[in-house]
């Protein structure tokens, strides 16, 4: 397995760390990026106060062989299922870029 | 013509055409003991920006008072009610036939509430493209809902929509229906397609163009 590239963008708090941990446990990731985009949504539903440490809106980029042969909607469902608890509670929005490793 | 207090109770889809939905409003006559029937003489909806004559006309559809009685568009921002005239009739004038046959398959008499799933089934089967979103296409109240609308607009496709912020039952109901945790949710040809990310990917890959043909 290739070495995973892990990146974090924006404010990274316990929710982001938990998401990253869950994803890396569940999928063998070549790339795993968790970006906190909550500040882009300050004042919107989900992040009404616009607090600097809000953890409501995330972007998740994953490259993993787990997505090989899976349709886009199935890939999203895999992550939705994995992060069900977070999505049901504190996480308001999750943008996902989910791909299998490029074929050479 | 009697004055009537209209109160929206249950959203029920009576029919739809080019993305405009009709809603049923329960009309409460005032005083309640008044007319035995209501006749919706006309309810026309034209899309905003269209100067031509209304293409949708429902004429003299008669319901019993206790039935769902008035049709109008739910998508006020998207369409405007062109003409709507409601009159009440006395008991003797009523042929007591109940709902217009056009609606018989989708709406049953009182006491038989449509479930949230029935509403969703109807939404997605009657519209080639249907979006559950926050806000309305002209004024989305969420960036992701906005993105979905703008993508669809780029293809000049007609689509129906439902504002989940106006209806907590639908908001939860749609998530249960699709087992998908977030809004917006896009349907095509009755099938759940995905949310904003997936629509964007389909747009980029060209898949969306094929799907909308």
mmCIF file with all atom_site columns, N, CA and C in Angstrom, chain A residues 41 72-73 76-77 80 87 92-96, chain B residues 134 144 178-182 192-193 197-198 201:
data_model
loop_
_atom_site.group_PDB
_atom_site.id
_atom_site.type_symbol
_atom_site.label_atom_id
_atom_site.label_alt_id
_atom_site.label_comp_id
_atom_site.label_asym_id
_atom_site.label_entity_id
_atom_site.label_seq_id
_atom_site.pdbx_PDB_ins_code
_atom_site.Cartn_x
_atom_site.Cartn_y
_atom_site.Cartn_z
_atom_site.occupancy
_atom_site.B_iso_or_equiv
_atom_site.pdbx_formal_charge
_atom_site.auth_seq_id
_atom_site.auth_comp_id
_atom_site.auth_asym_id
_atom_site.auth_atom_id
_atom_site.pdbx_PDB_model_num
ATOM 1  N N  . UNK A 1 41  ? -19.274 29.247 6.140   1.00 0.00 ? 41  UNK A N  1
ATOM 2  C CA . UNK A 1 41  ? -20.718 29.172 6.325   1.00 0.00 ? 41  UNK A CA 1
ATOM 3  C C  . UNK A 1 41  ? -21.160 29.907 7.590   1.00 0.00 ? 41  UNK A C  1
ATOM 4  N N  . UNK A 1 72  ? -20.393 6.492  -7.783  1.00 0.00 ? 72  UNK A N  1
ATOM 5  C CA . UNK A 1 72  ? -20.244 7.664  -6.936  1.00 0.00 ? 72  UNK A CA 1
ATOM 6  C C  . UNK A 1 72  ? -21.198 7.640  -5.739  1.00 0.00 ? 72  UNK A C  1
ATOM 7  N N  . UNK A 1 73  ? -22.425 7.296  -6.016  1.00 0.00 ? 73  UNK A N  1
ATOM 8  C CA . UNK A 1 73  ? -23.433 7.309  -4.950  1.00 0.00 ? 73  UNK A CA 1
ATOM 9  C C  . UNK A 1 73  ? -23.106 6.247  -3.904  1.00 0.00 ? 73  UNK A C  1
ATOM 10 N N  . UNK A 1 76  ? -20.304 7.594  -1.697  1.00 0.00 ? 76  UNK A N  1
ATOM 11 C CA . UNK A 1 76  ? -20.844 8.543  -0.719  1.00 0.00 ? 76  UNK A CA 1
ATOM 12 C C  . UNK A 1 76  ? -21.571 7.819  0.409   1.00 0.00 ? 76  UNK A C  1
ATOM 13 N N  . UNK A 1 77  ? -22.312 6.797  0.031   1.00 0.00 ? 77  UNK A N  1
ATOM 14 C CA . UNK A 1 77  ? -23.045 6.054  1.065   1.00 0.00 ? 77  UNK A CA 1
ATOM 15 C C  . UNK A 1 77  ? -22.084 5.376  2.045   1.00 0.00 ? 77  UNK A C  1
ATOM 16 N N  . UNK A 1 80  ? -21.041 8.161  4.318   1.00 0.00 ? 80  UNK A N  1
ATOM 17 C CA . UNK A 1 80  ? -22.188 8.585  5.133   1.00 0.00 ? 80  UNK A CA 1
ATOM 18 C C  . UNK A 1 80  ? -22.456 7.596  6.265   1.00 0.00 ? 80  UNK A C  1
ATOM 19 N N  . UNK A 1 87  ? -22.861 12.953 11.370  1.00 0.00 ? 87  UNK A N  1
ATOM 20 C CA . UNK A 1 87  ? -23.834 13.641 10.516  1.00 0.00 ? 87  UNK A CA 1
ATOM 21 C C  . UNK A 1 87  ? -25.175 13.827 11.216  1.00 0.00 ? 87  UNK A C  1
ATOM 22 N N  . UNK A 1 92  ? -22.970 19.421 10.005  1.00 0.00 ? 92  UNK A N  1
ATOM 23 C CA . UNK A 1 92  ? -24.116 19.917 9.246   1.00 0.00 ? 92  UNK A CA 1
ATOM 24 C C  . UNK A 1 92  ? -23.958 19.637 7.751   1.00 0.00 ? 92  UNK A C  1
ATOM 25 N N  . UNK A 1 93  ? -22.755 19.707 7.265   1.00 0.00 ? 93  UNK A N  1
ATOM 26 C CA . UNK A 1 93  ? -22.533 19.497 5.834   1.00 0.00 ? 93  UNK A CA 1
ATOM 27 C C  . UNK A 1 93  ? -21.191 18.834 5.609   1.00 0.00 ? 93  UNK A C  1
ATOM 28 N N  . UNK A 1 94  ? -21.180 17.933 4.635   1.00 0.00 ? 94  UNK A N  1
ATOM 29 C CA . UNK A 1 94  ? -19.965 17.199 4.327   1.00 0.00 ? 94  UNK A CA 1
ATOM 30 C C  . UNK A 1 94  ? -19.832 17.108 2.805   1.00 0.00 ? 94  UNK A C  1
ATOM 31 N N  . UNK A 1 95  ? -18.863 17.848 2.296   1.00 0.00 ? 95  UNK A N  1
ATOM 32 C CA . UNK A 1 95  ? -18.579 17.783 0.865   1.00 0.00 ? 95  UNK A CA 1
ATOM 33 C C  . UNK A 1 95  ? -17.546 16.693 0.647   1.00 0.00 ? 95  UNK A C  1
ATOM 34 N N  . UNK A 1 96  ? -17.776 15.864 -0.362  1.00 0.00 ? 96  UNK A N  1
ATOM 35 C CA . UNK A 1 96  ? -16.883 14.713 -0.521  1.00 0.00 ? 96  UNK A CA 1
ATOM 36 C C  . UNK A 1 96  ? -16.319 14.604 -1.924  1.00 0.00 ? 96  UNK A C  1
ATOM 37 N N  . UNK B 2 134 ? -33.152 23.536 0.391   1.00 0.00 ? 134 UNK B N  1
ATOM 38 C CA . UNK B 2 134 ? -33.433 24.574 1.375   1.00 0.00 ? 134 UNK B CA 1
ATOM 39 C C  . UNK B 2 134 ? -33.686 25.868 0.622   1.00 0.00 ? 134 UNK B C  1
ATOM 40 N N  . UNK B 2 144 ? -25.264 24.766 -0.961  1.00 0.00 ? 144 UNK B N  1
ATOM 41 C CA . UNK B 2 144 ? -25.288 23.509 -1.712  1.00 0.00 ? 144 UNK B CA 1
ATOM 42 C C  . UNK B 2 144 ? -26.571 23.395 -2.535  1.00 0.00 ? 144 UNK B C  1
ATOM 43 N N  . UNK B 2 178 ? -34.529 8.132  1.346   1.00 0.00 ? 178 UNK B N  1
ATOM 44 C CA . UNK B 2 178 ? -33.337 7.839  0.544   1.00 0.00 ? 178 UNK B CA 1
ATOM 45 C C  . UNK B 2 178 ? -32.206 7.246  1.367   1.00 0.00 ? 178 UNK B C  1
ATOM 46 N N  . UNK B 2 179 ? -32.381 7.276  2.703   1.00 0.00 ? 179 UNK B N  1
ATOM 47 C CA . UNK B 2 179 ? -31.271 6.896  3.588   1.00 0.00 ? 179 UNK B CA 1
ATOM 48 C C  . UNK B 2 179 ? -30.040 7.734  3.258   1.00 0.00 ? 179 UNK B C  1
ATOM 49 N N  . UNK B 2 180 ? -30.266 9.010  3.155   1.00 0.00 ? 180 UNK B N  1
ATOM 50 C CA . UNK B 2 180 ? -29.202 9.949  2.779   1.00 0.00 ? 180 UNK B CA 1
ATOM 51 C C  . UNK B 2 180 ? -29.297 11.095 3.780   1.00 0.00 ? 180 UNK B C  1
ATOM 52 N N  . UNK B 2 181 ? -28.187 11.466 4.421   1.00 0.00 ? 181 UNK B N  1
ATOM 53 C CA . UNK B 2 181 ? -28.315 12.348 5.587   1.00 0.00 ? 181 UNK B CA 1
ATOM 54 C C  . UNK B 2 181 ? -28.409 13.843 5.295   1.00 0.00 ? 181 UNK B C  1
ATOM 55 N N  . UNK B 2 182 ? -28.148 14.253 4.066   1.00 0.00 ? 182 UNK B N  1
ATOM 56 C CA . UNK B 2 182 ? -28.045 15.689 3.834   1.00 0.00 ? 182 UNK B CA 1
ATOM 57 C C  . UNK B 2 182 ? -28.994 16.188 2.744   1.00 0.00 ? 182 UNK B C  1
ATOM 58 N N  . UNK B 2 192 ? -33.310 8.392  -7.079  1.00 0.00 ? 192 UNK B N  1
ATOM 59 C CA . UNK B 2 192 ? -32.425 9.260  -6.312  1.00 0.00 ? 192 UNK B CA 1
ATOM 60 C C  . UNK B 2 192 ? -31.036 9.263  -6.940  1.00 0.00 ? 192 UNK B C  1
ATOM 61 N N  . UNK B 2 193 ? -30.537 10.445 -7.217  1.00 0.00 ? 193 UNK B N  1
ATOM 62 C CA . UNK B 2 193 ? -29.265 10.596 -7.905  1.00 0.00 ? 193 UNK B CA 1
ATOM 63 C C  . UNK B 2 193 ? -28.136 10.923 -6.921  1.00 0.00 ? 193 UNK B C  1
ATOM 64 N N  . UNK B 2 197 ? -22.486 17.300 -4.473  1.00 0.00 ? 197 UNK B N  1
ATOM 65 C CA . UNK B 2 197 ? -21.198 16.804 -4.986  1.00 0.00 ? 197 UNK B CA 1
ATOM 66 C C  . UNK B 2 197 ? -21.398 15.898 -6.195  1.00 0.00 ? 197 UNK B C  1
ATOM 67 N N  . UNK B 2 198 ? -22.377 15.011 -6.075  1.00 0.00 ? 198 UNK B N  1
ATOM 68 C CA . UNK B 2 198 ? -22.594 14.031 -7.142  1.00 0.00 ? 198 UNK B CA 1
ATOM 69 C C  . UNK B 2 198 ? -23.110 14.719 -8.396  1.00 0.00 ? 198 UNK B C  1
ATOM 70 N N  . UNK B 2 201 ? -20.201 16.362 -10.019 1.00 0.00 ? 201 UNK B N  1
ATOM 71 C CA . UNK B 2 201 ? -19.361 15.382 -10.709 1.00 0.00 ? 201 UNK B CA 1
ATOM 72 C C  . UNK B 2 201 ? -19.994 14.951 -12.028 1.00 0.00 ? 201 UNK B C  1
#
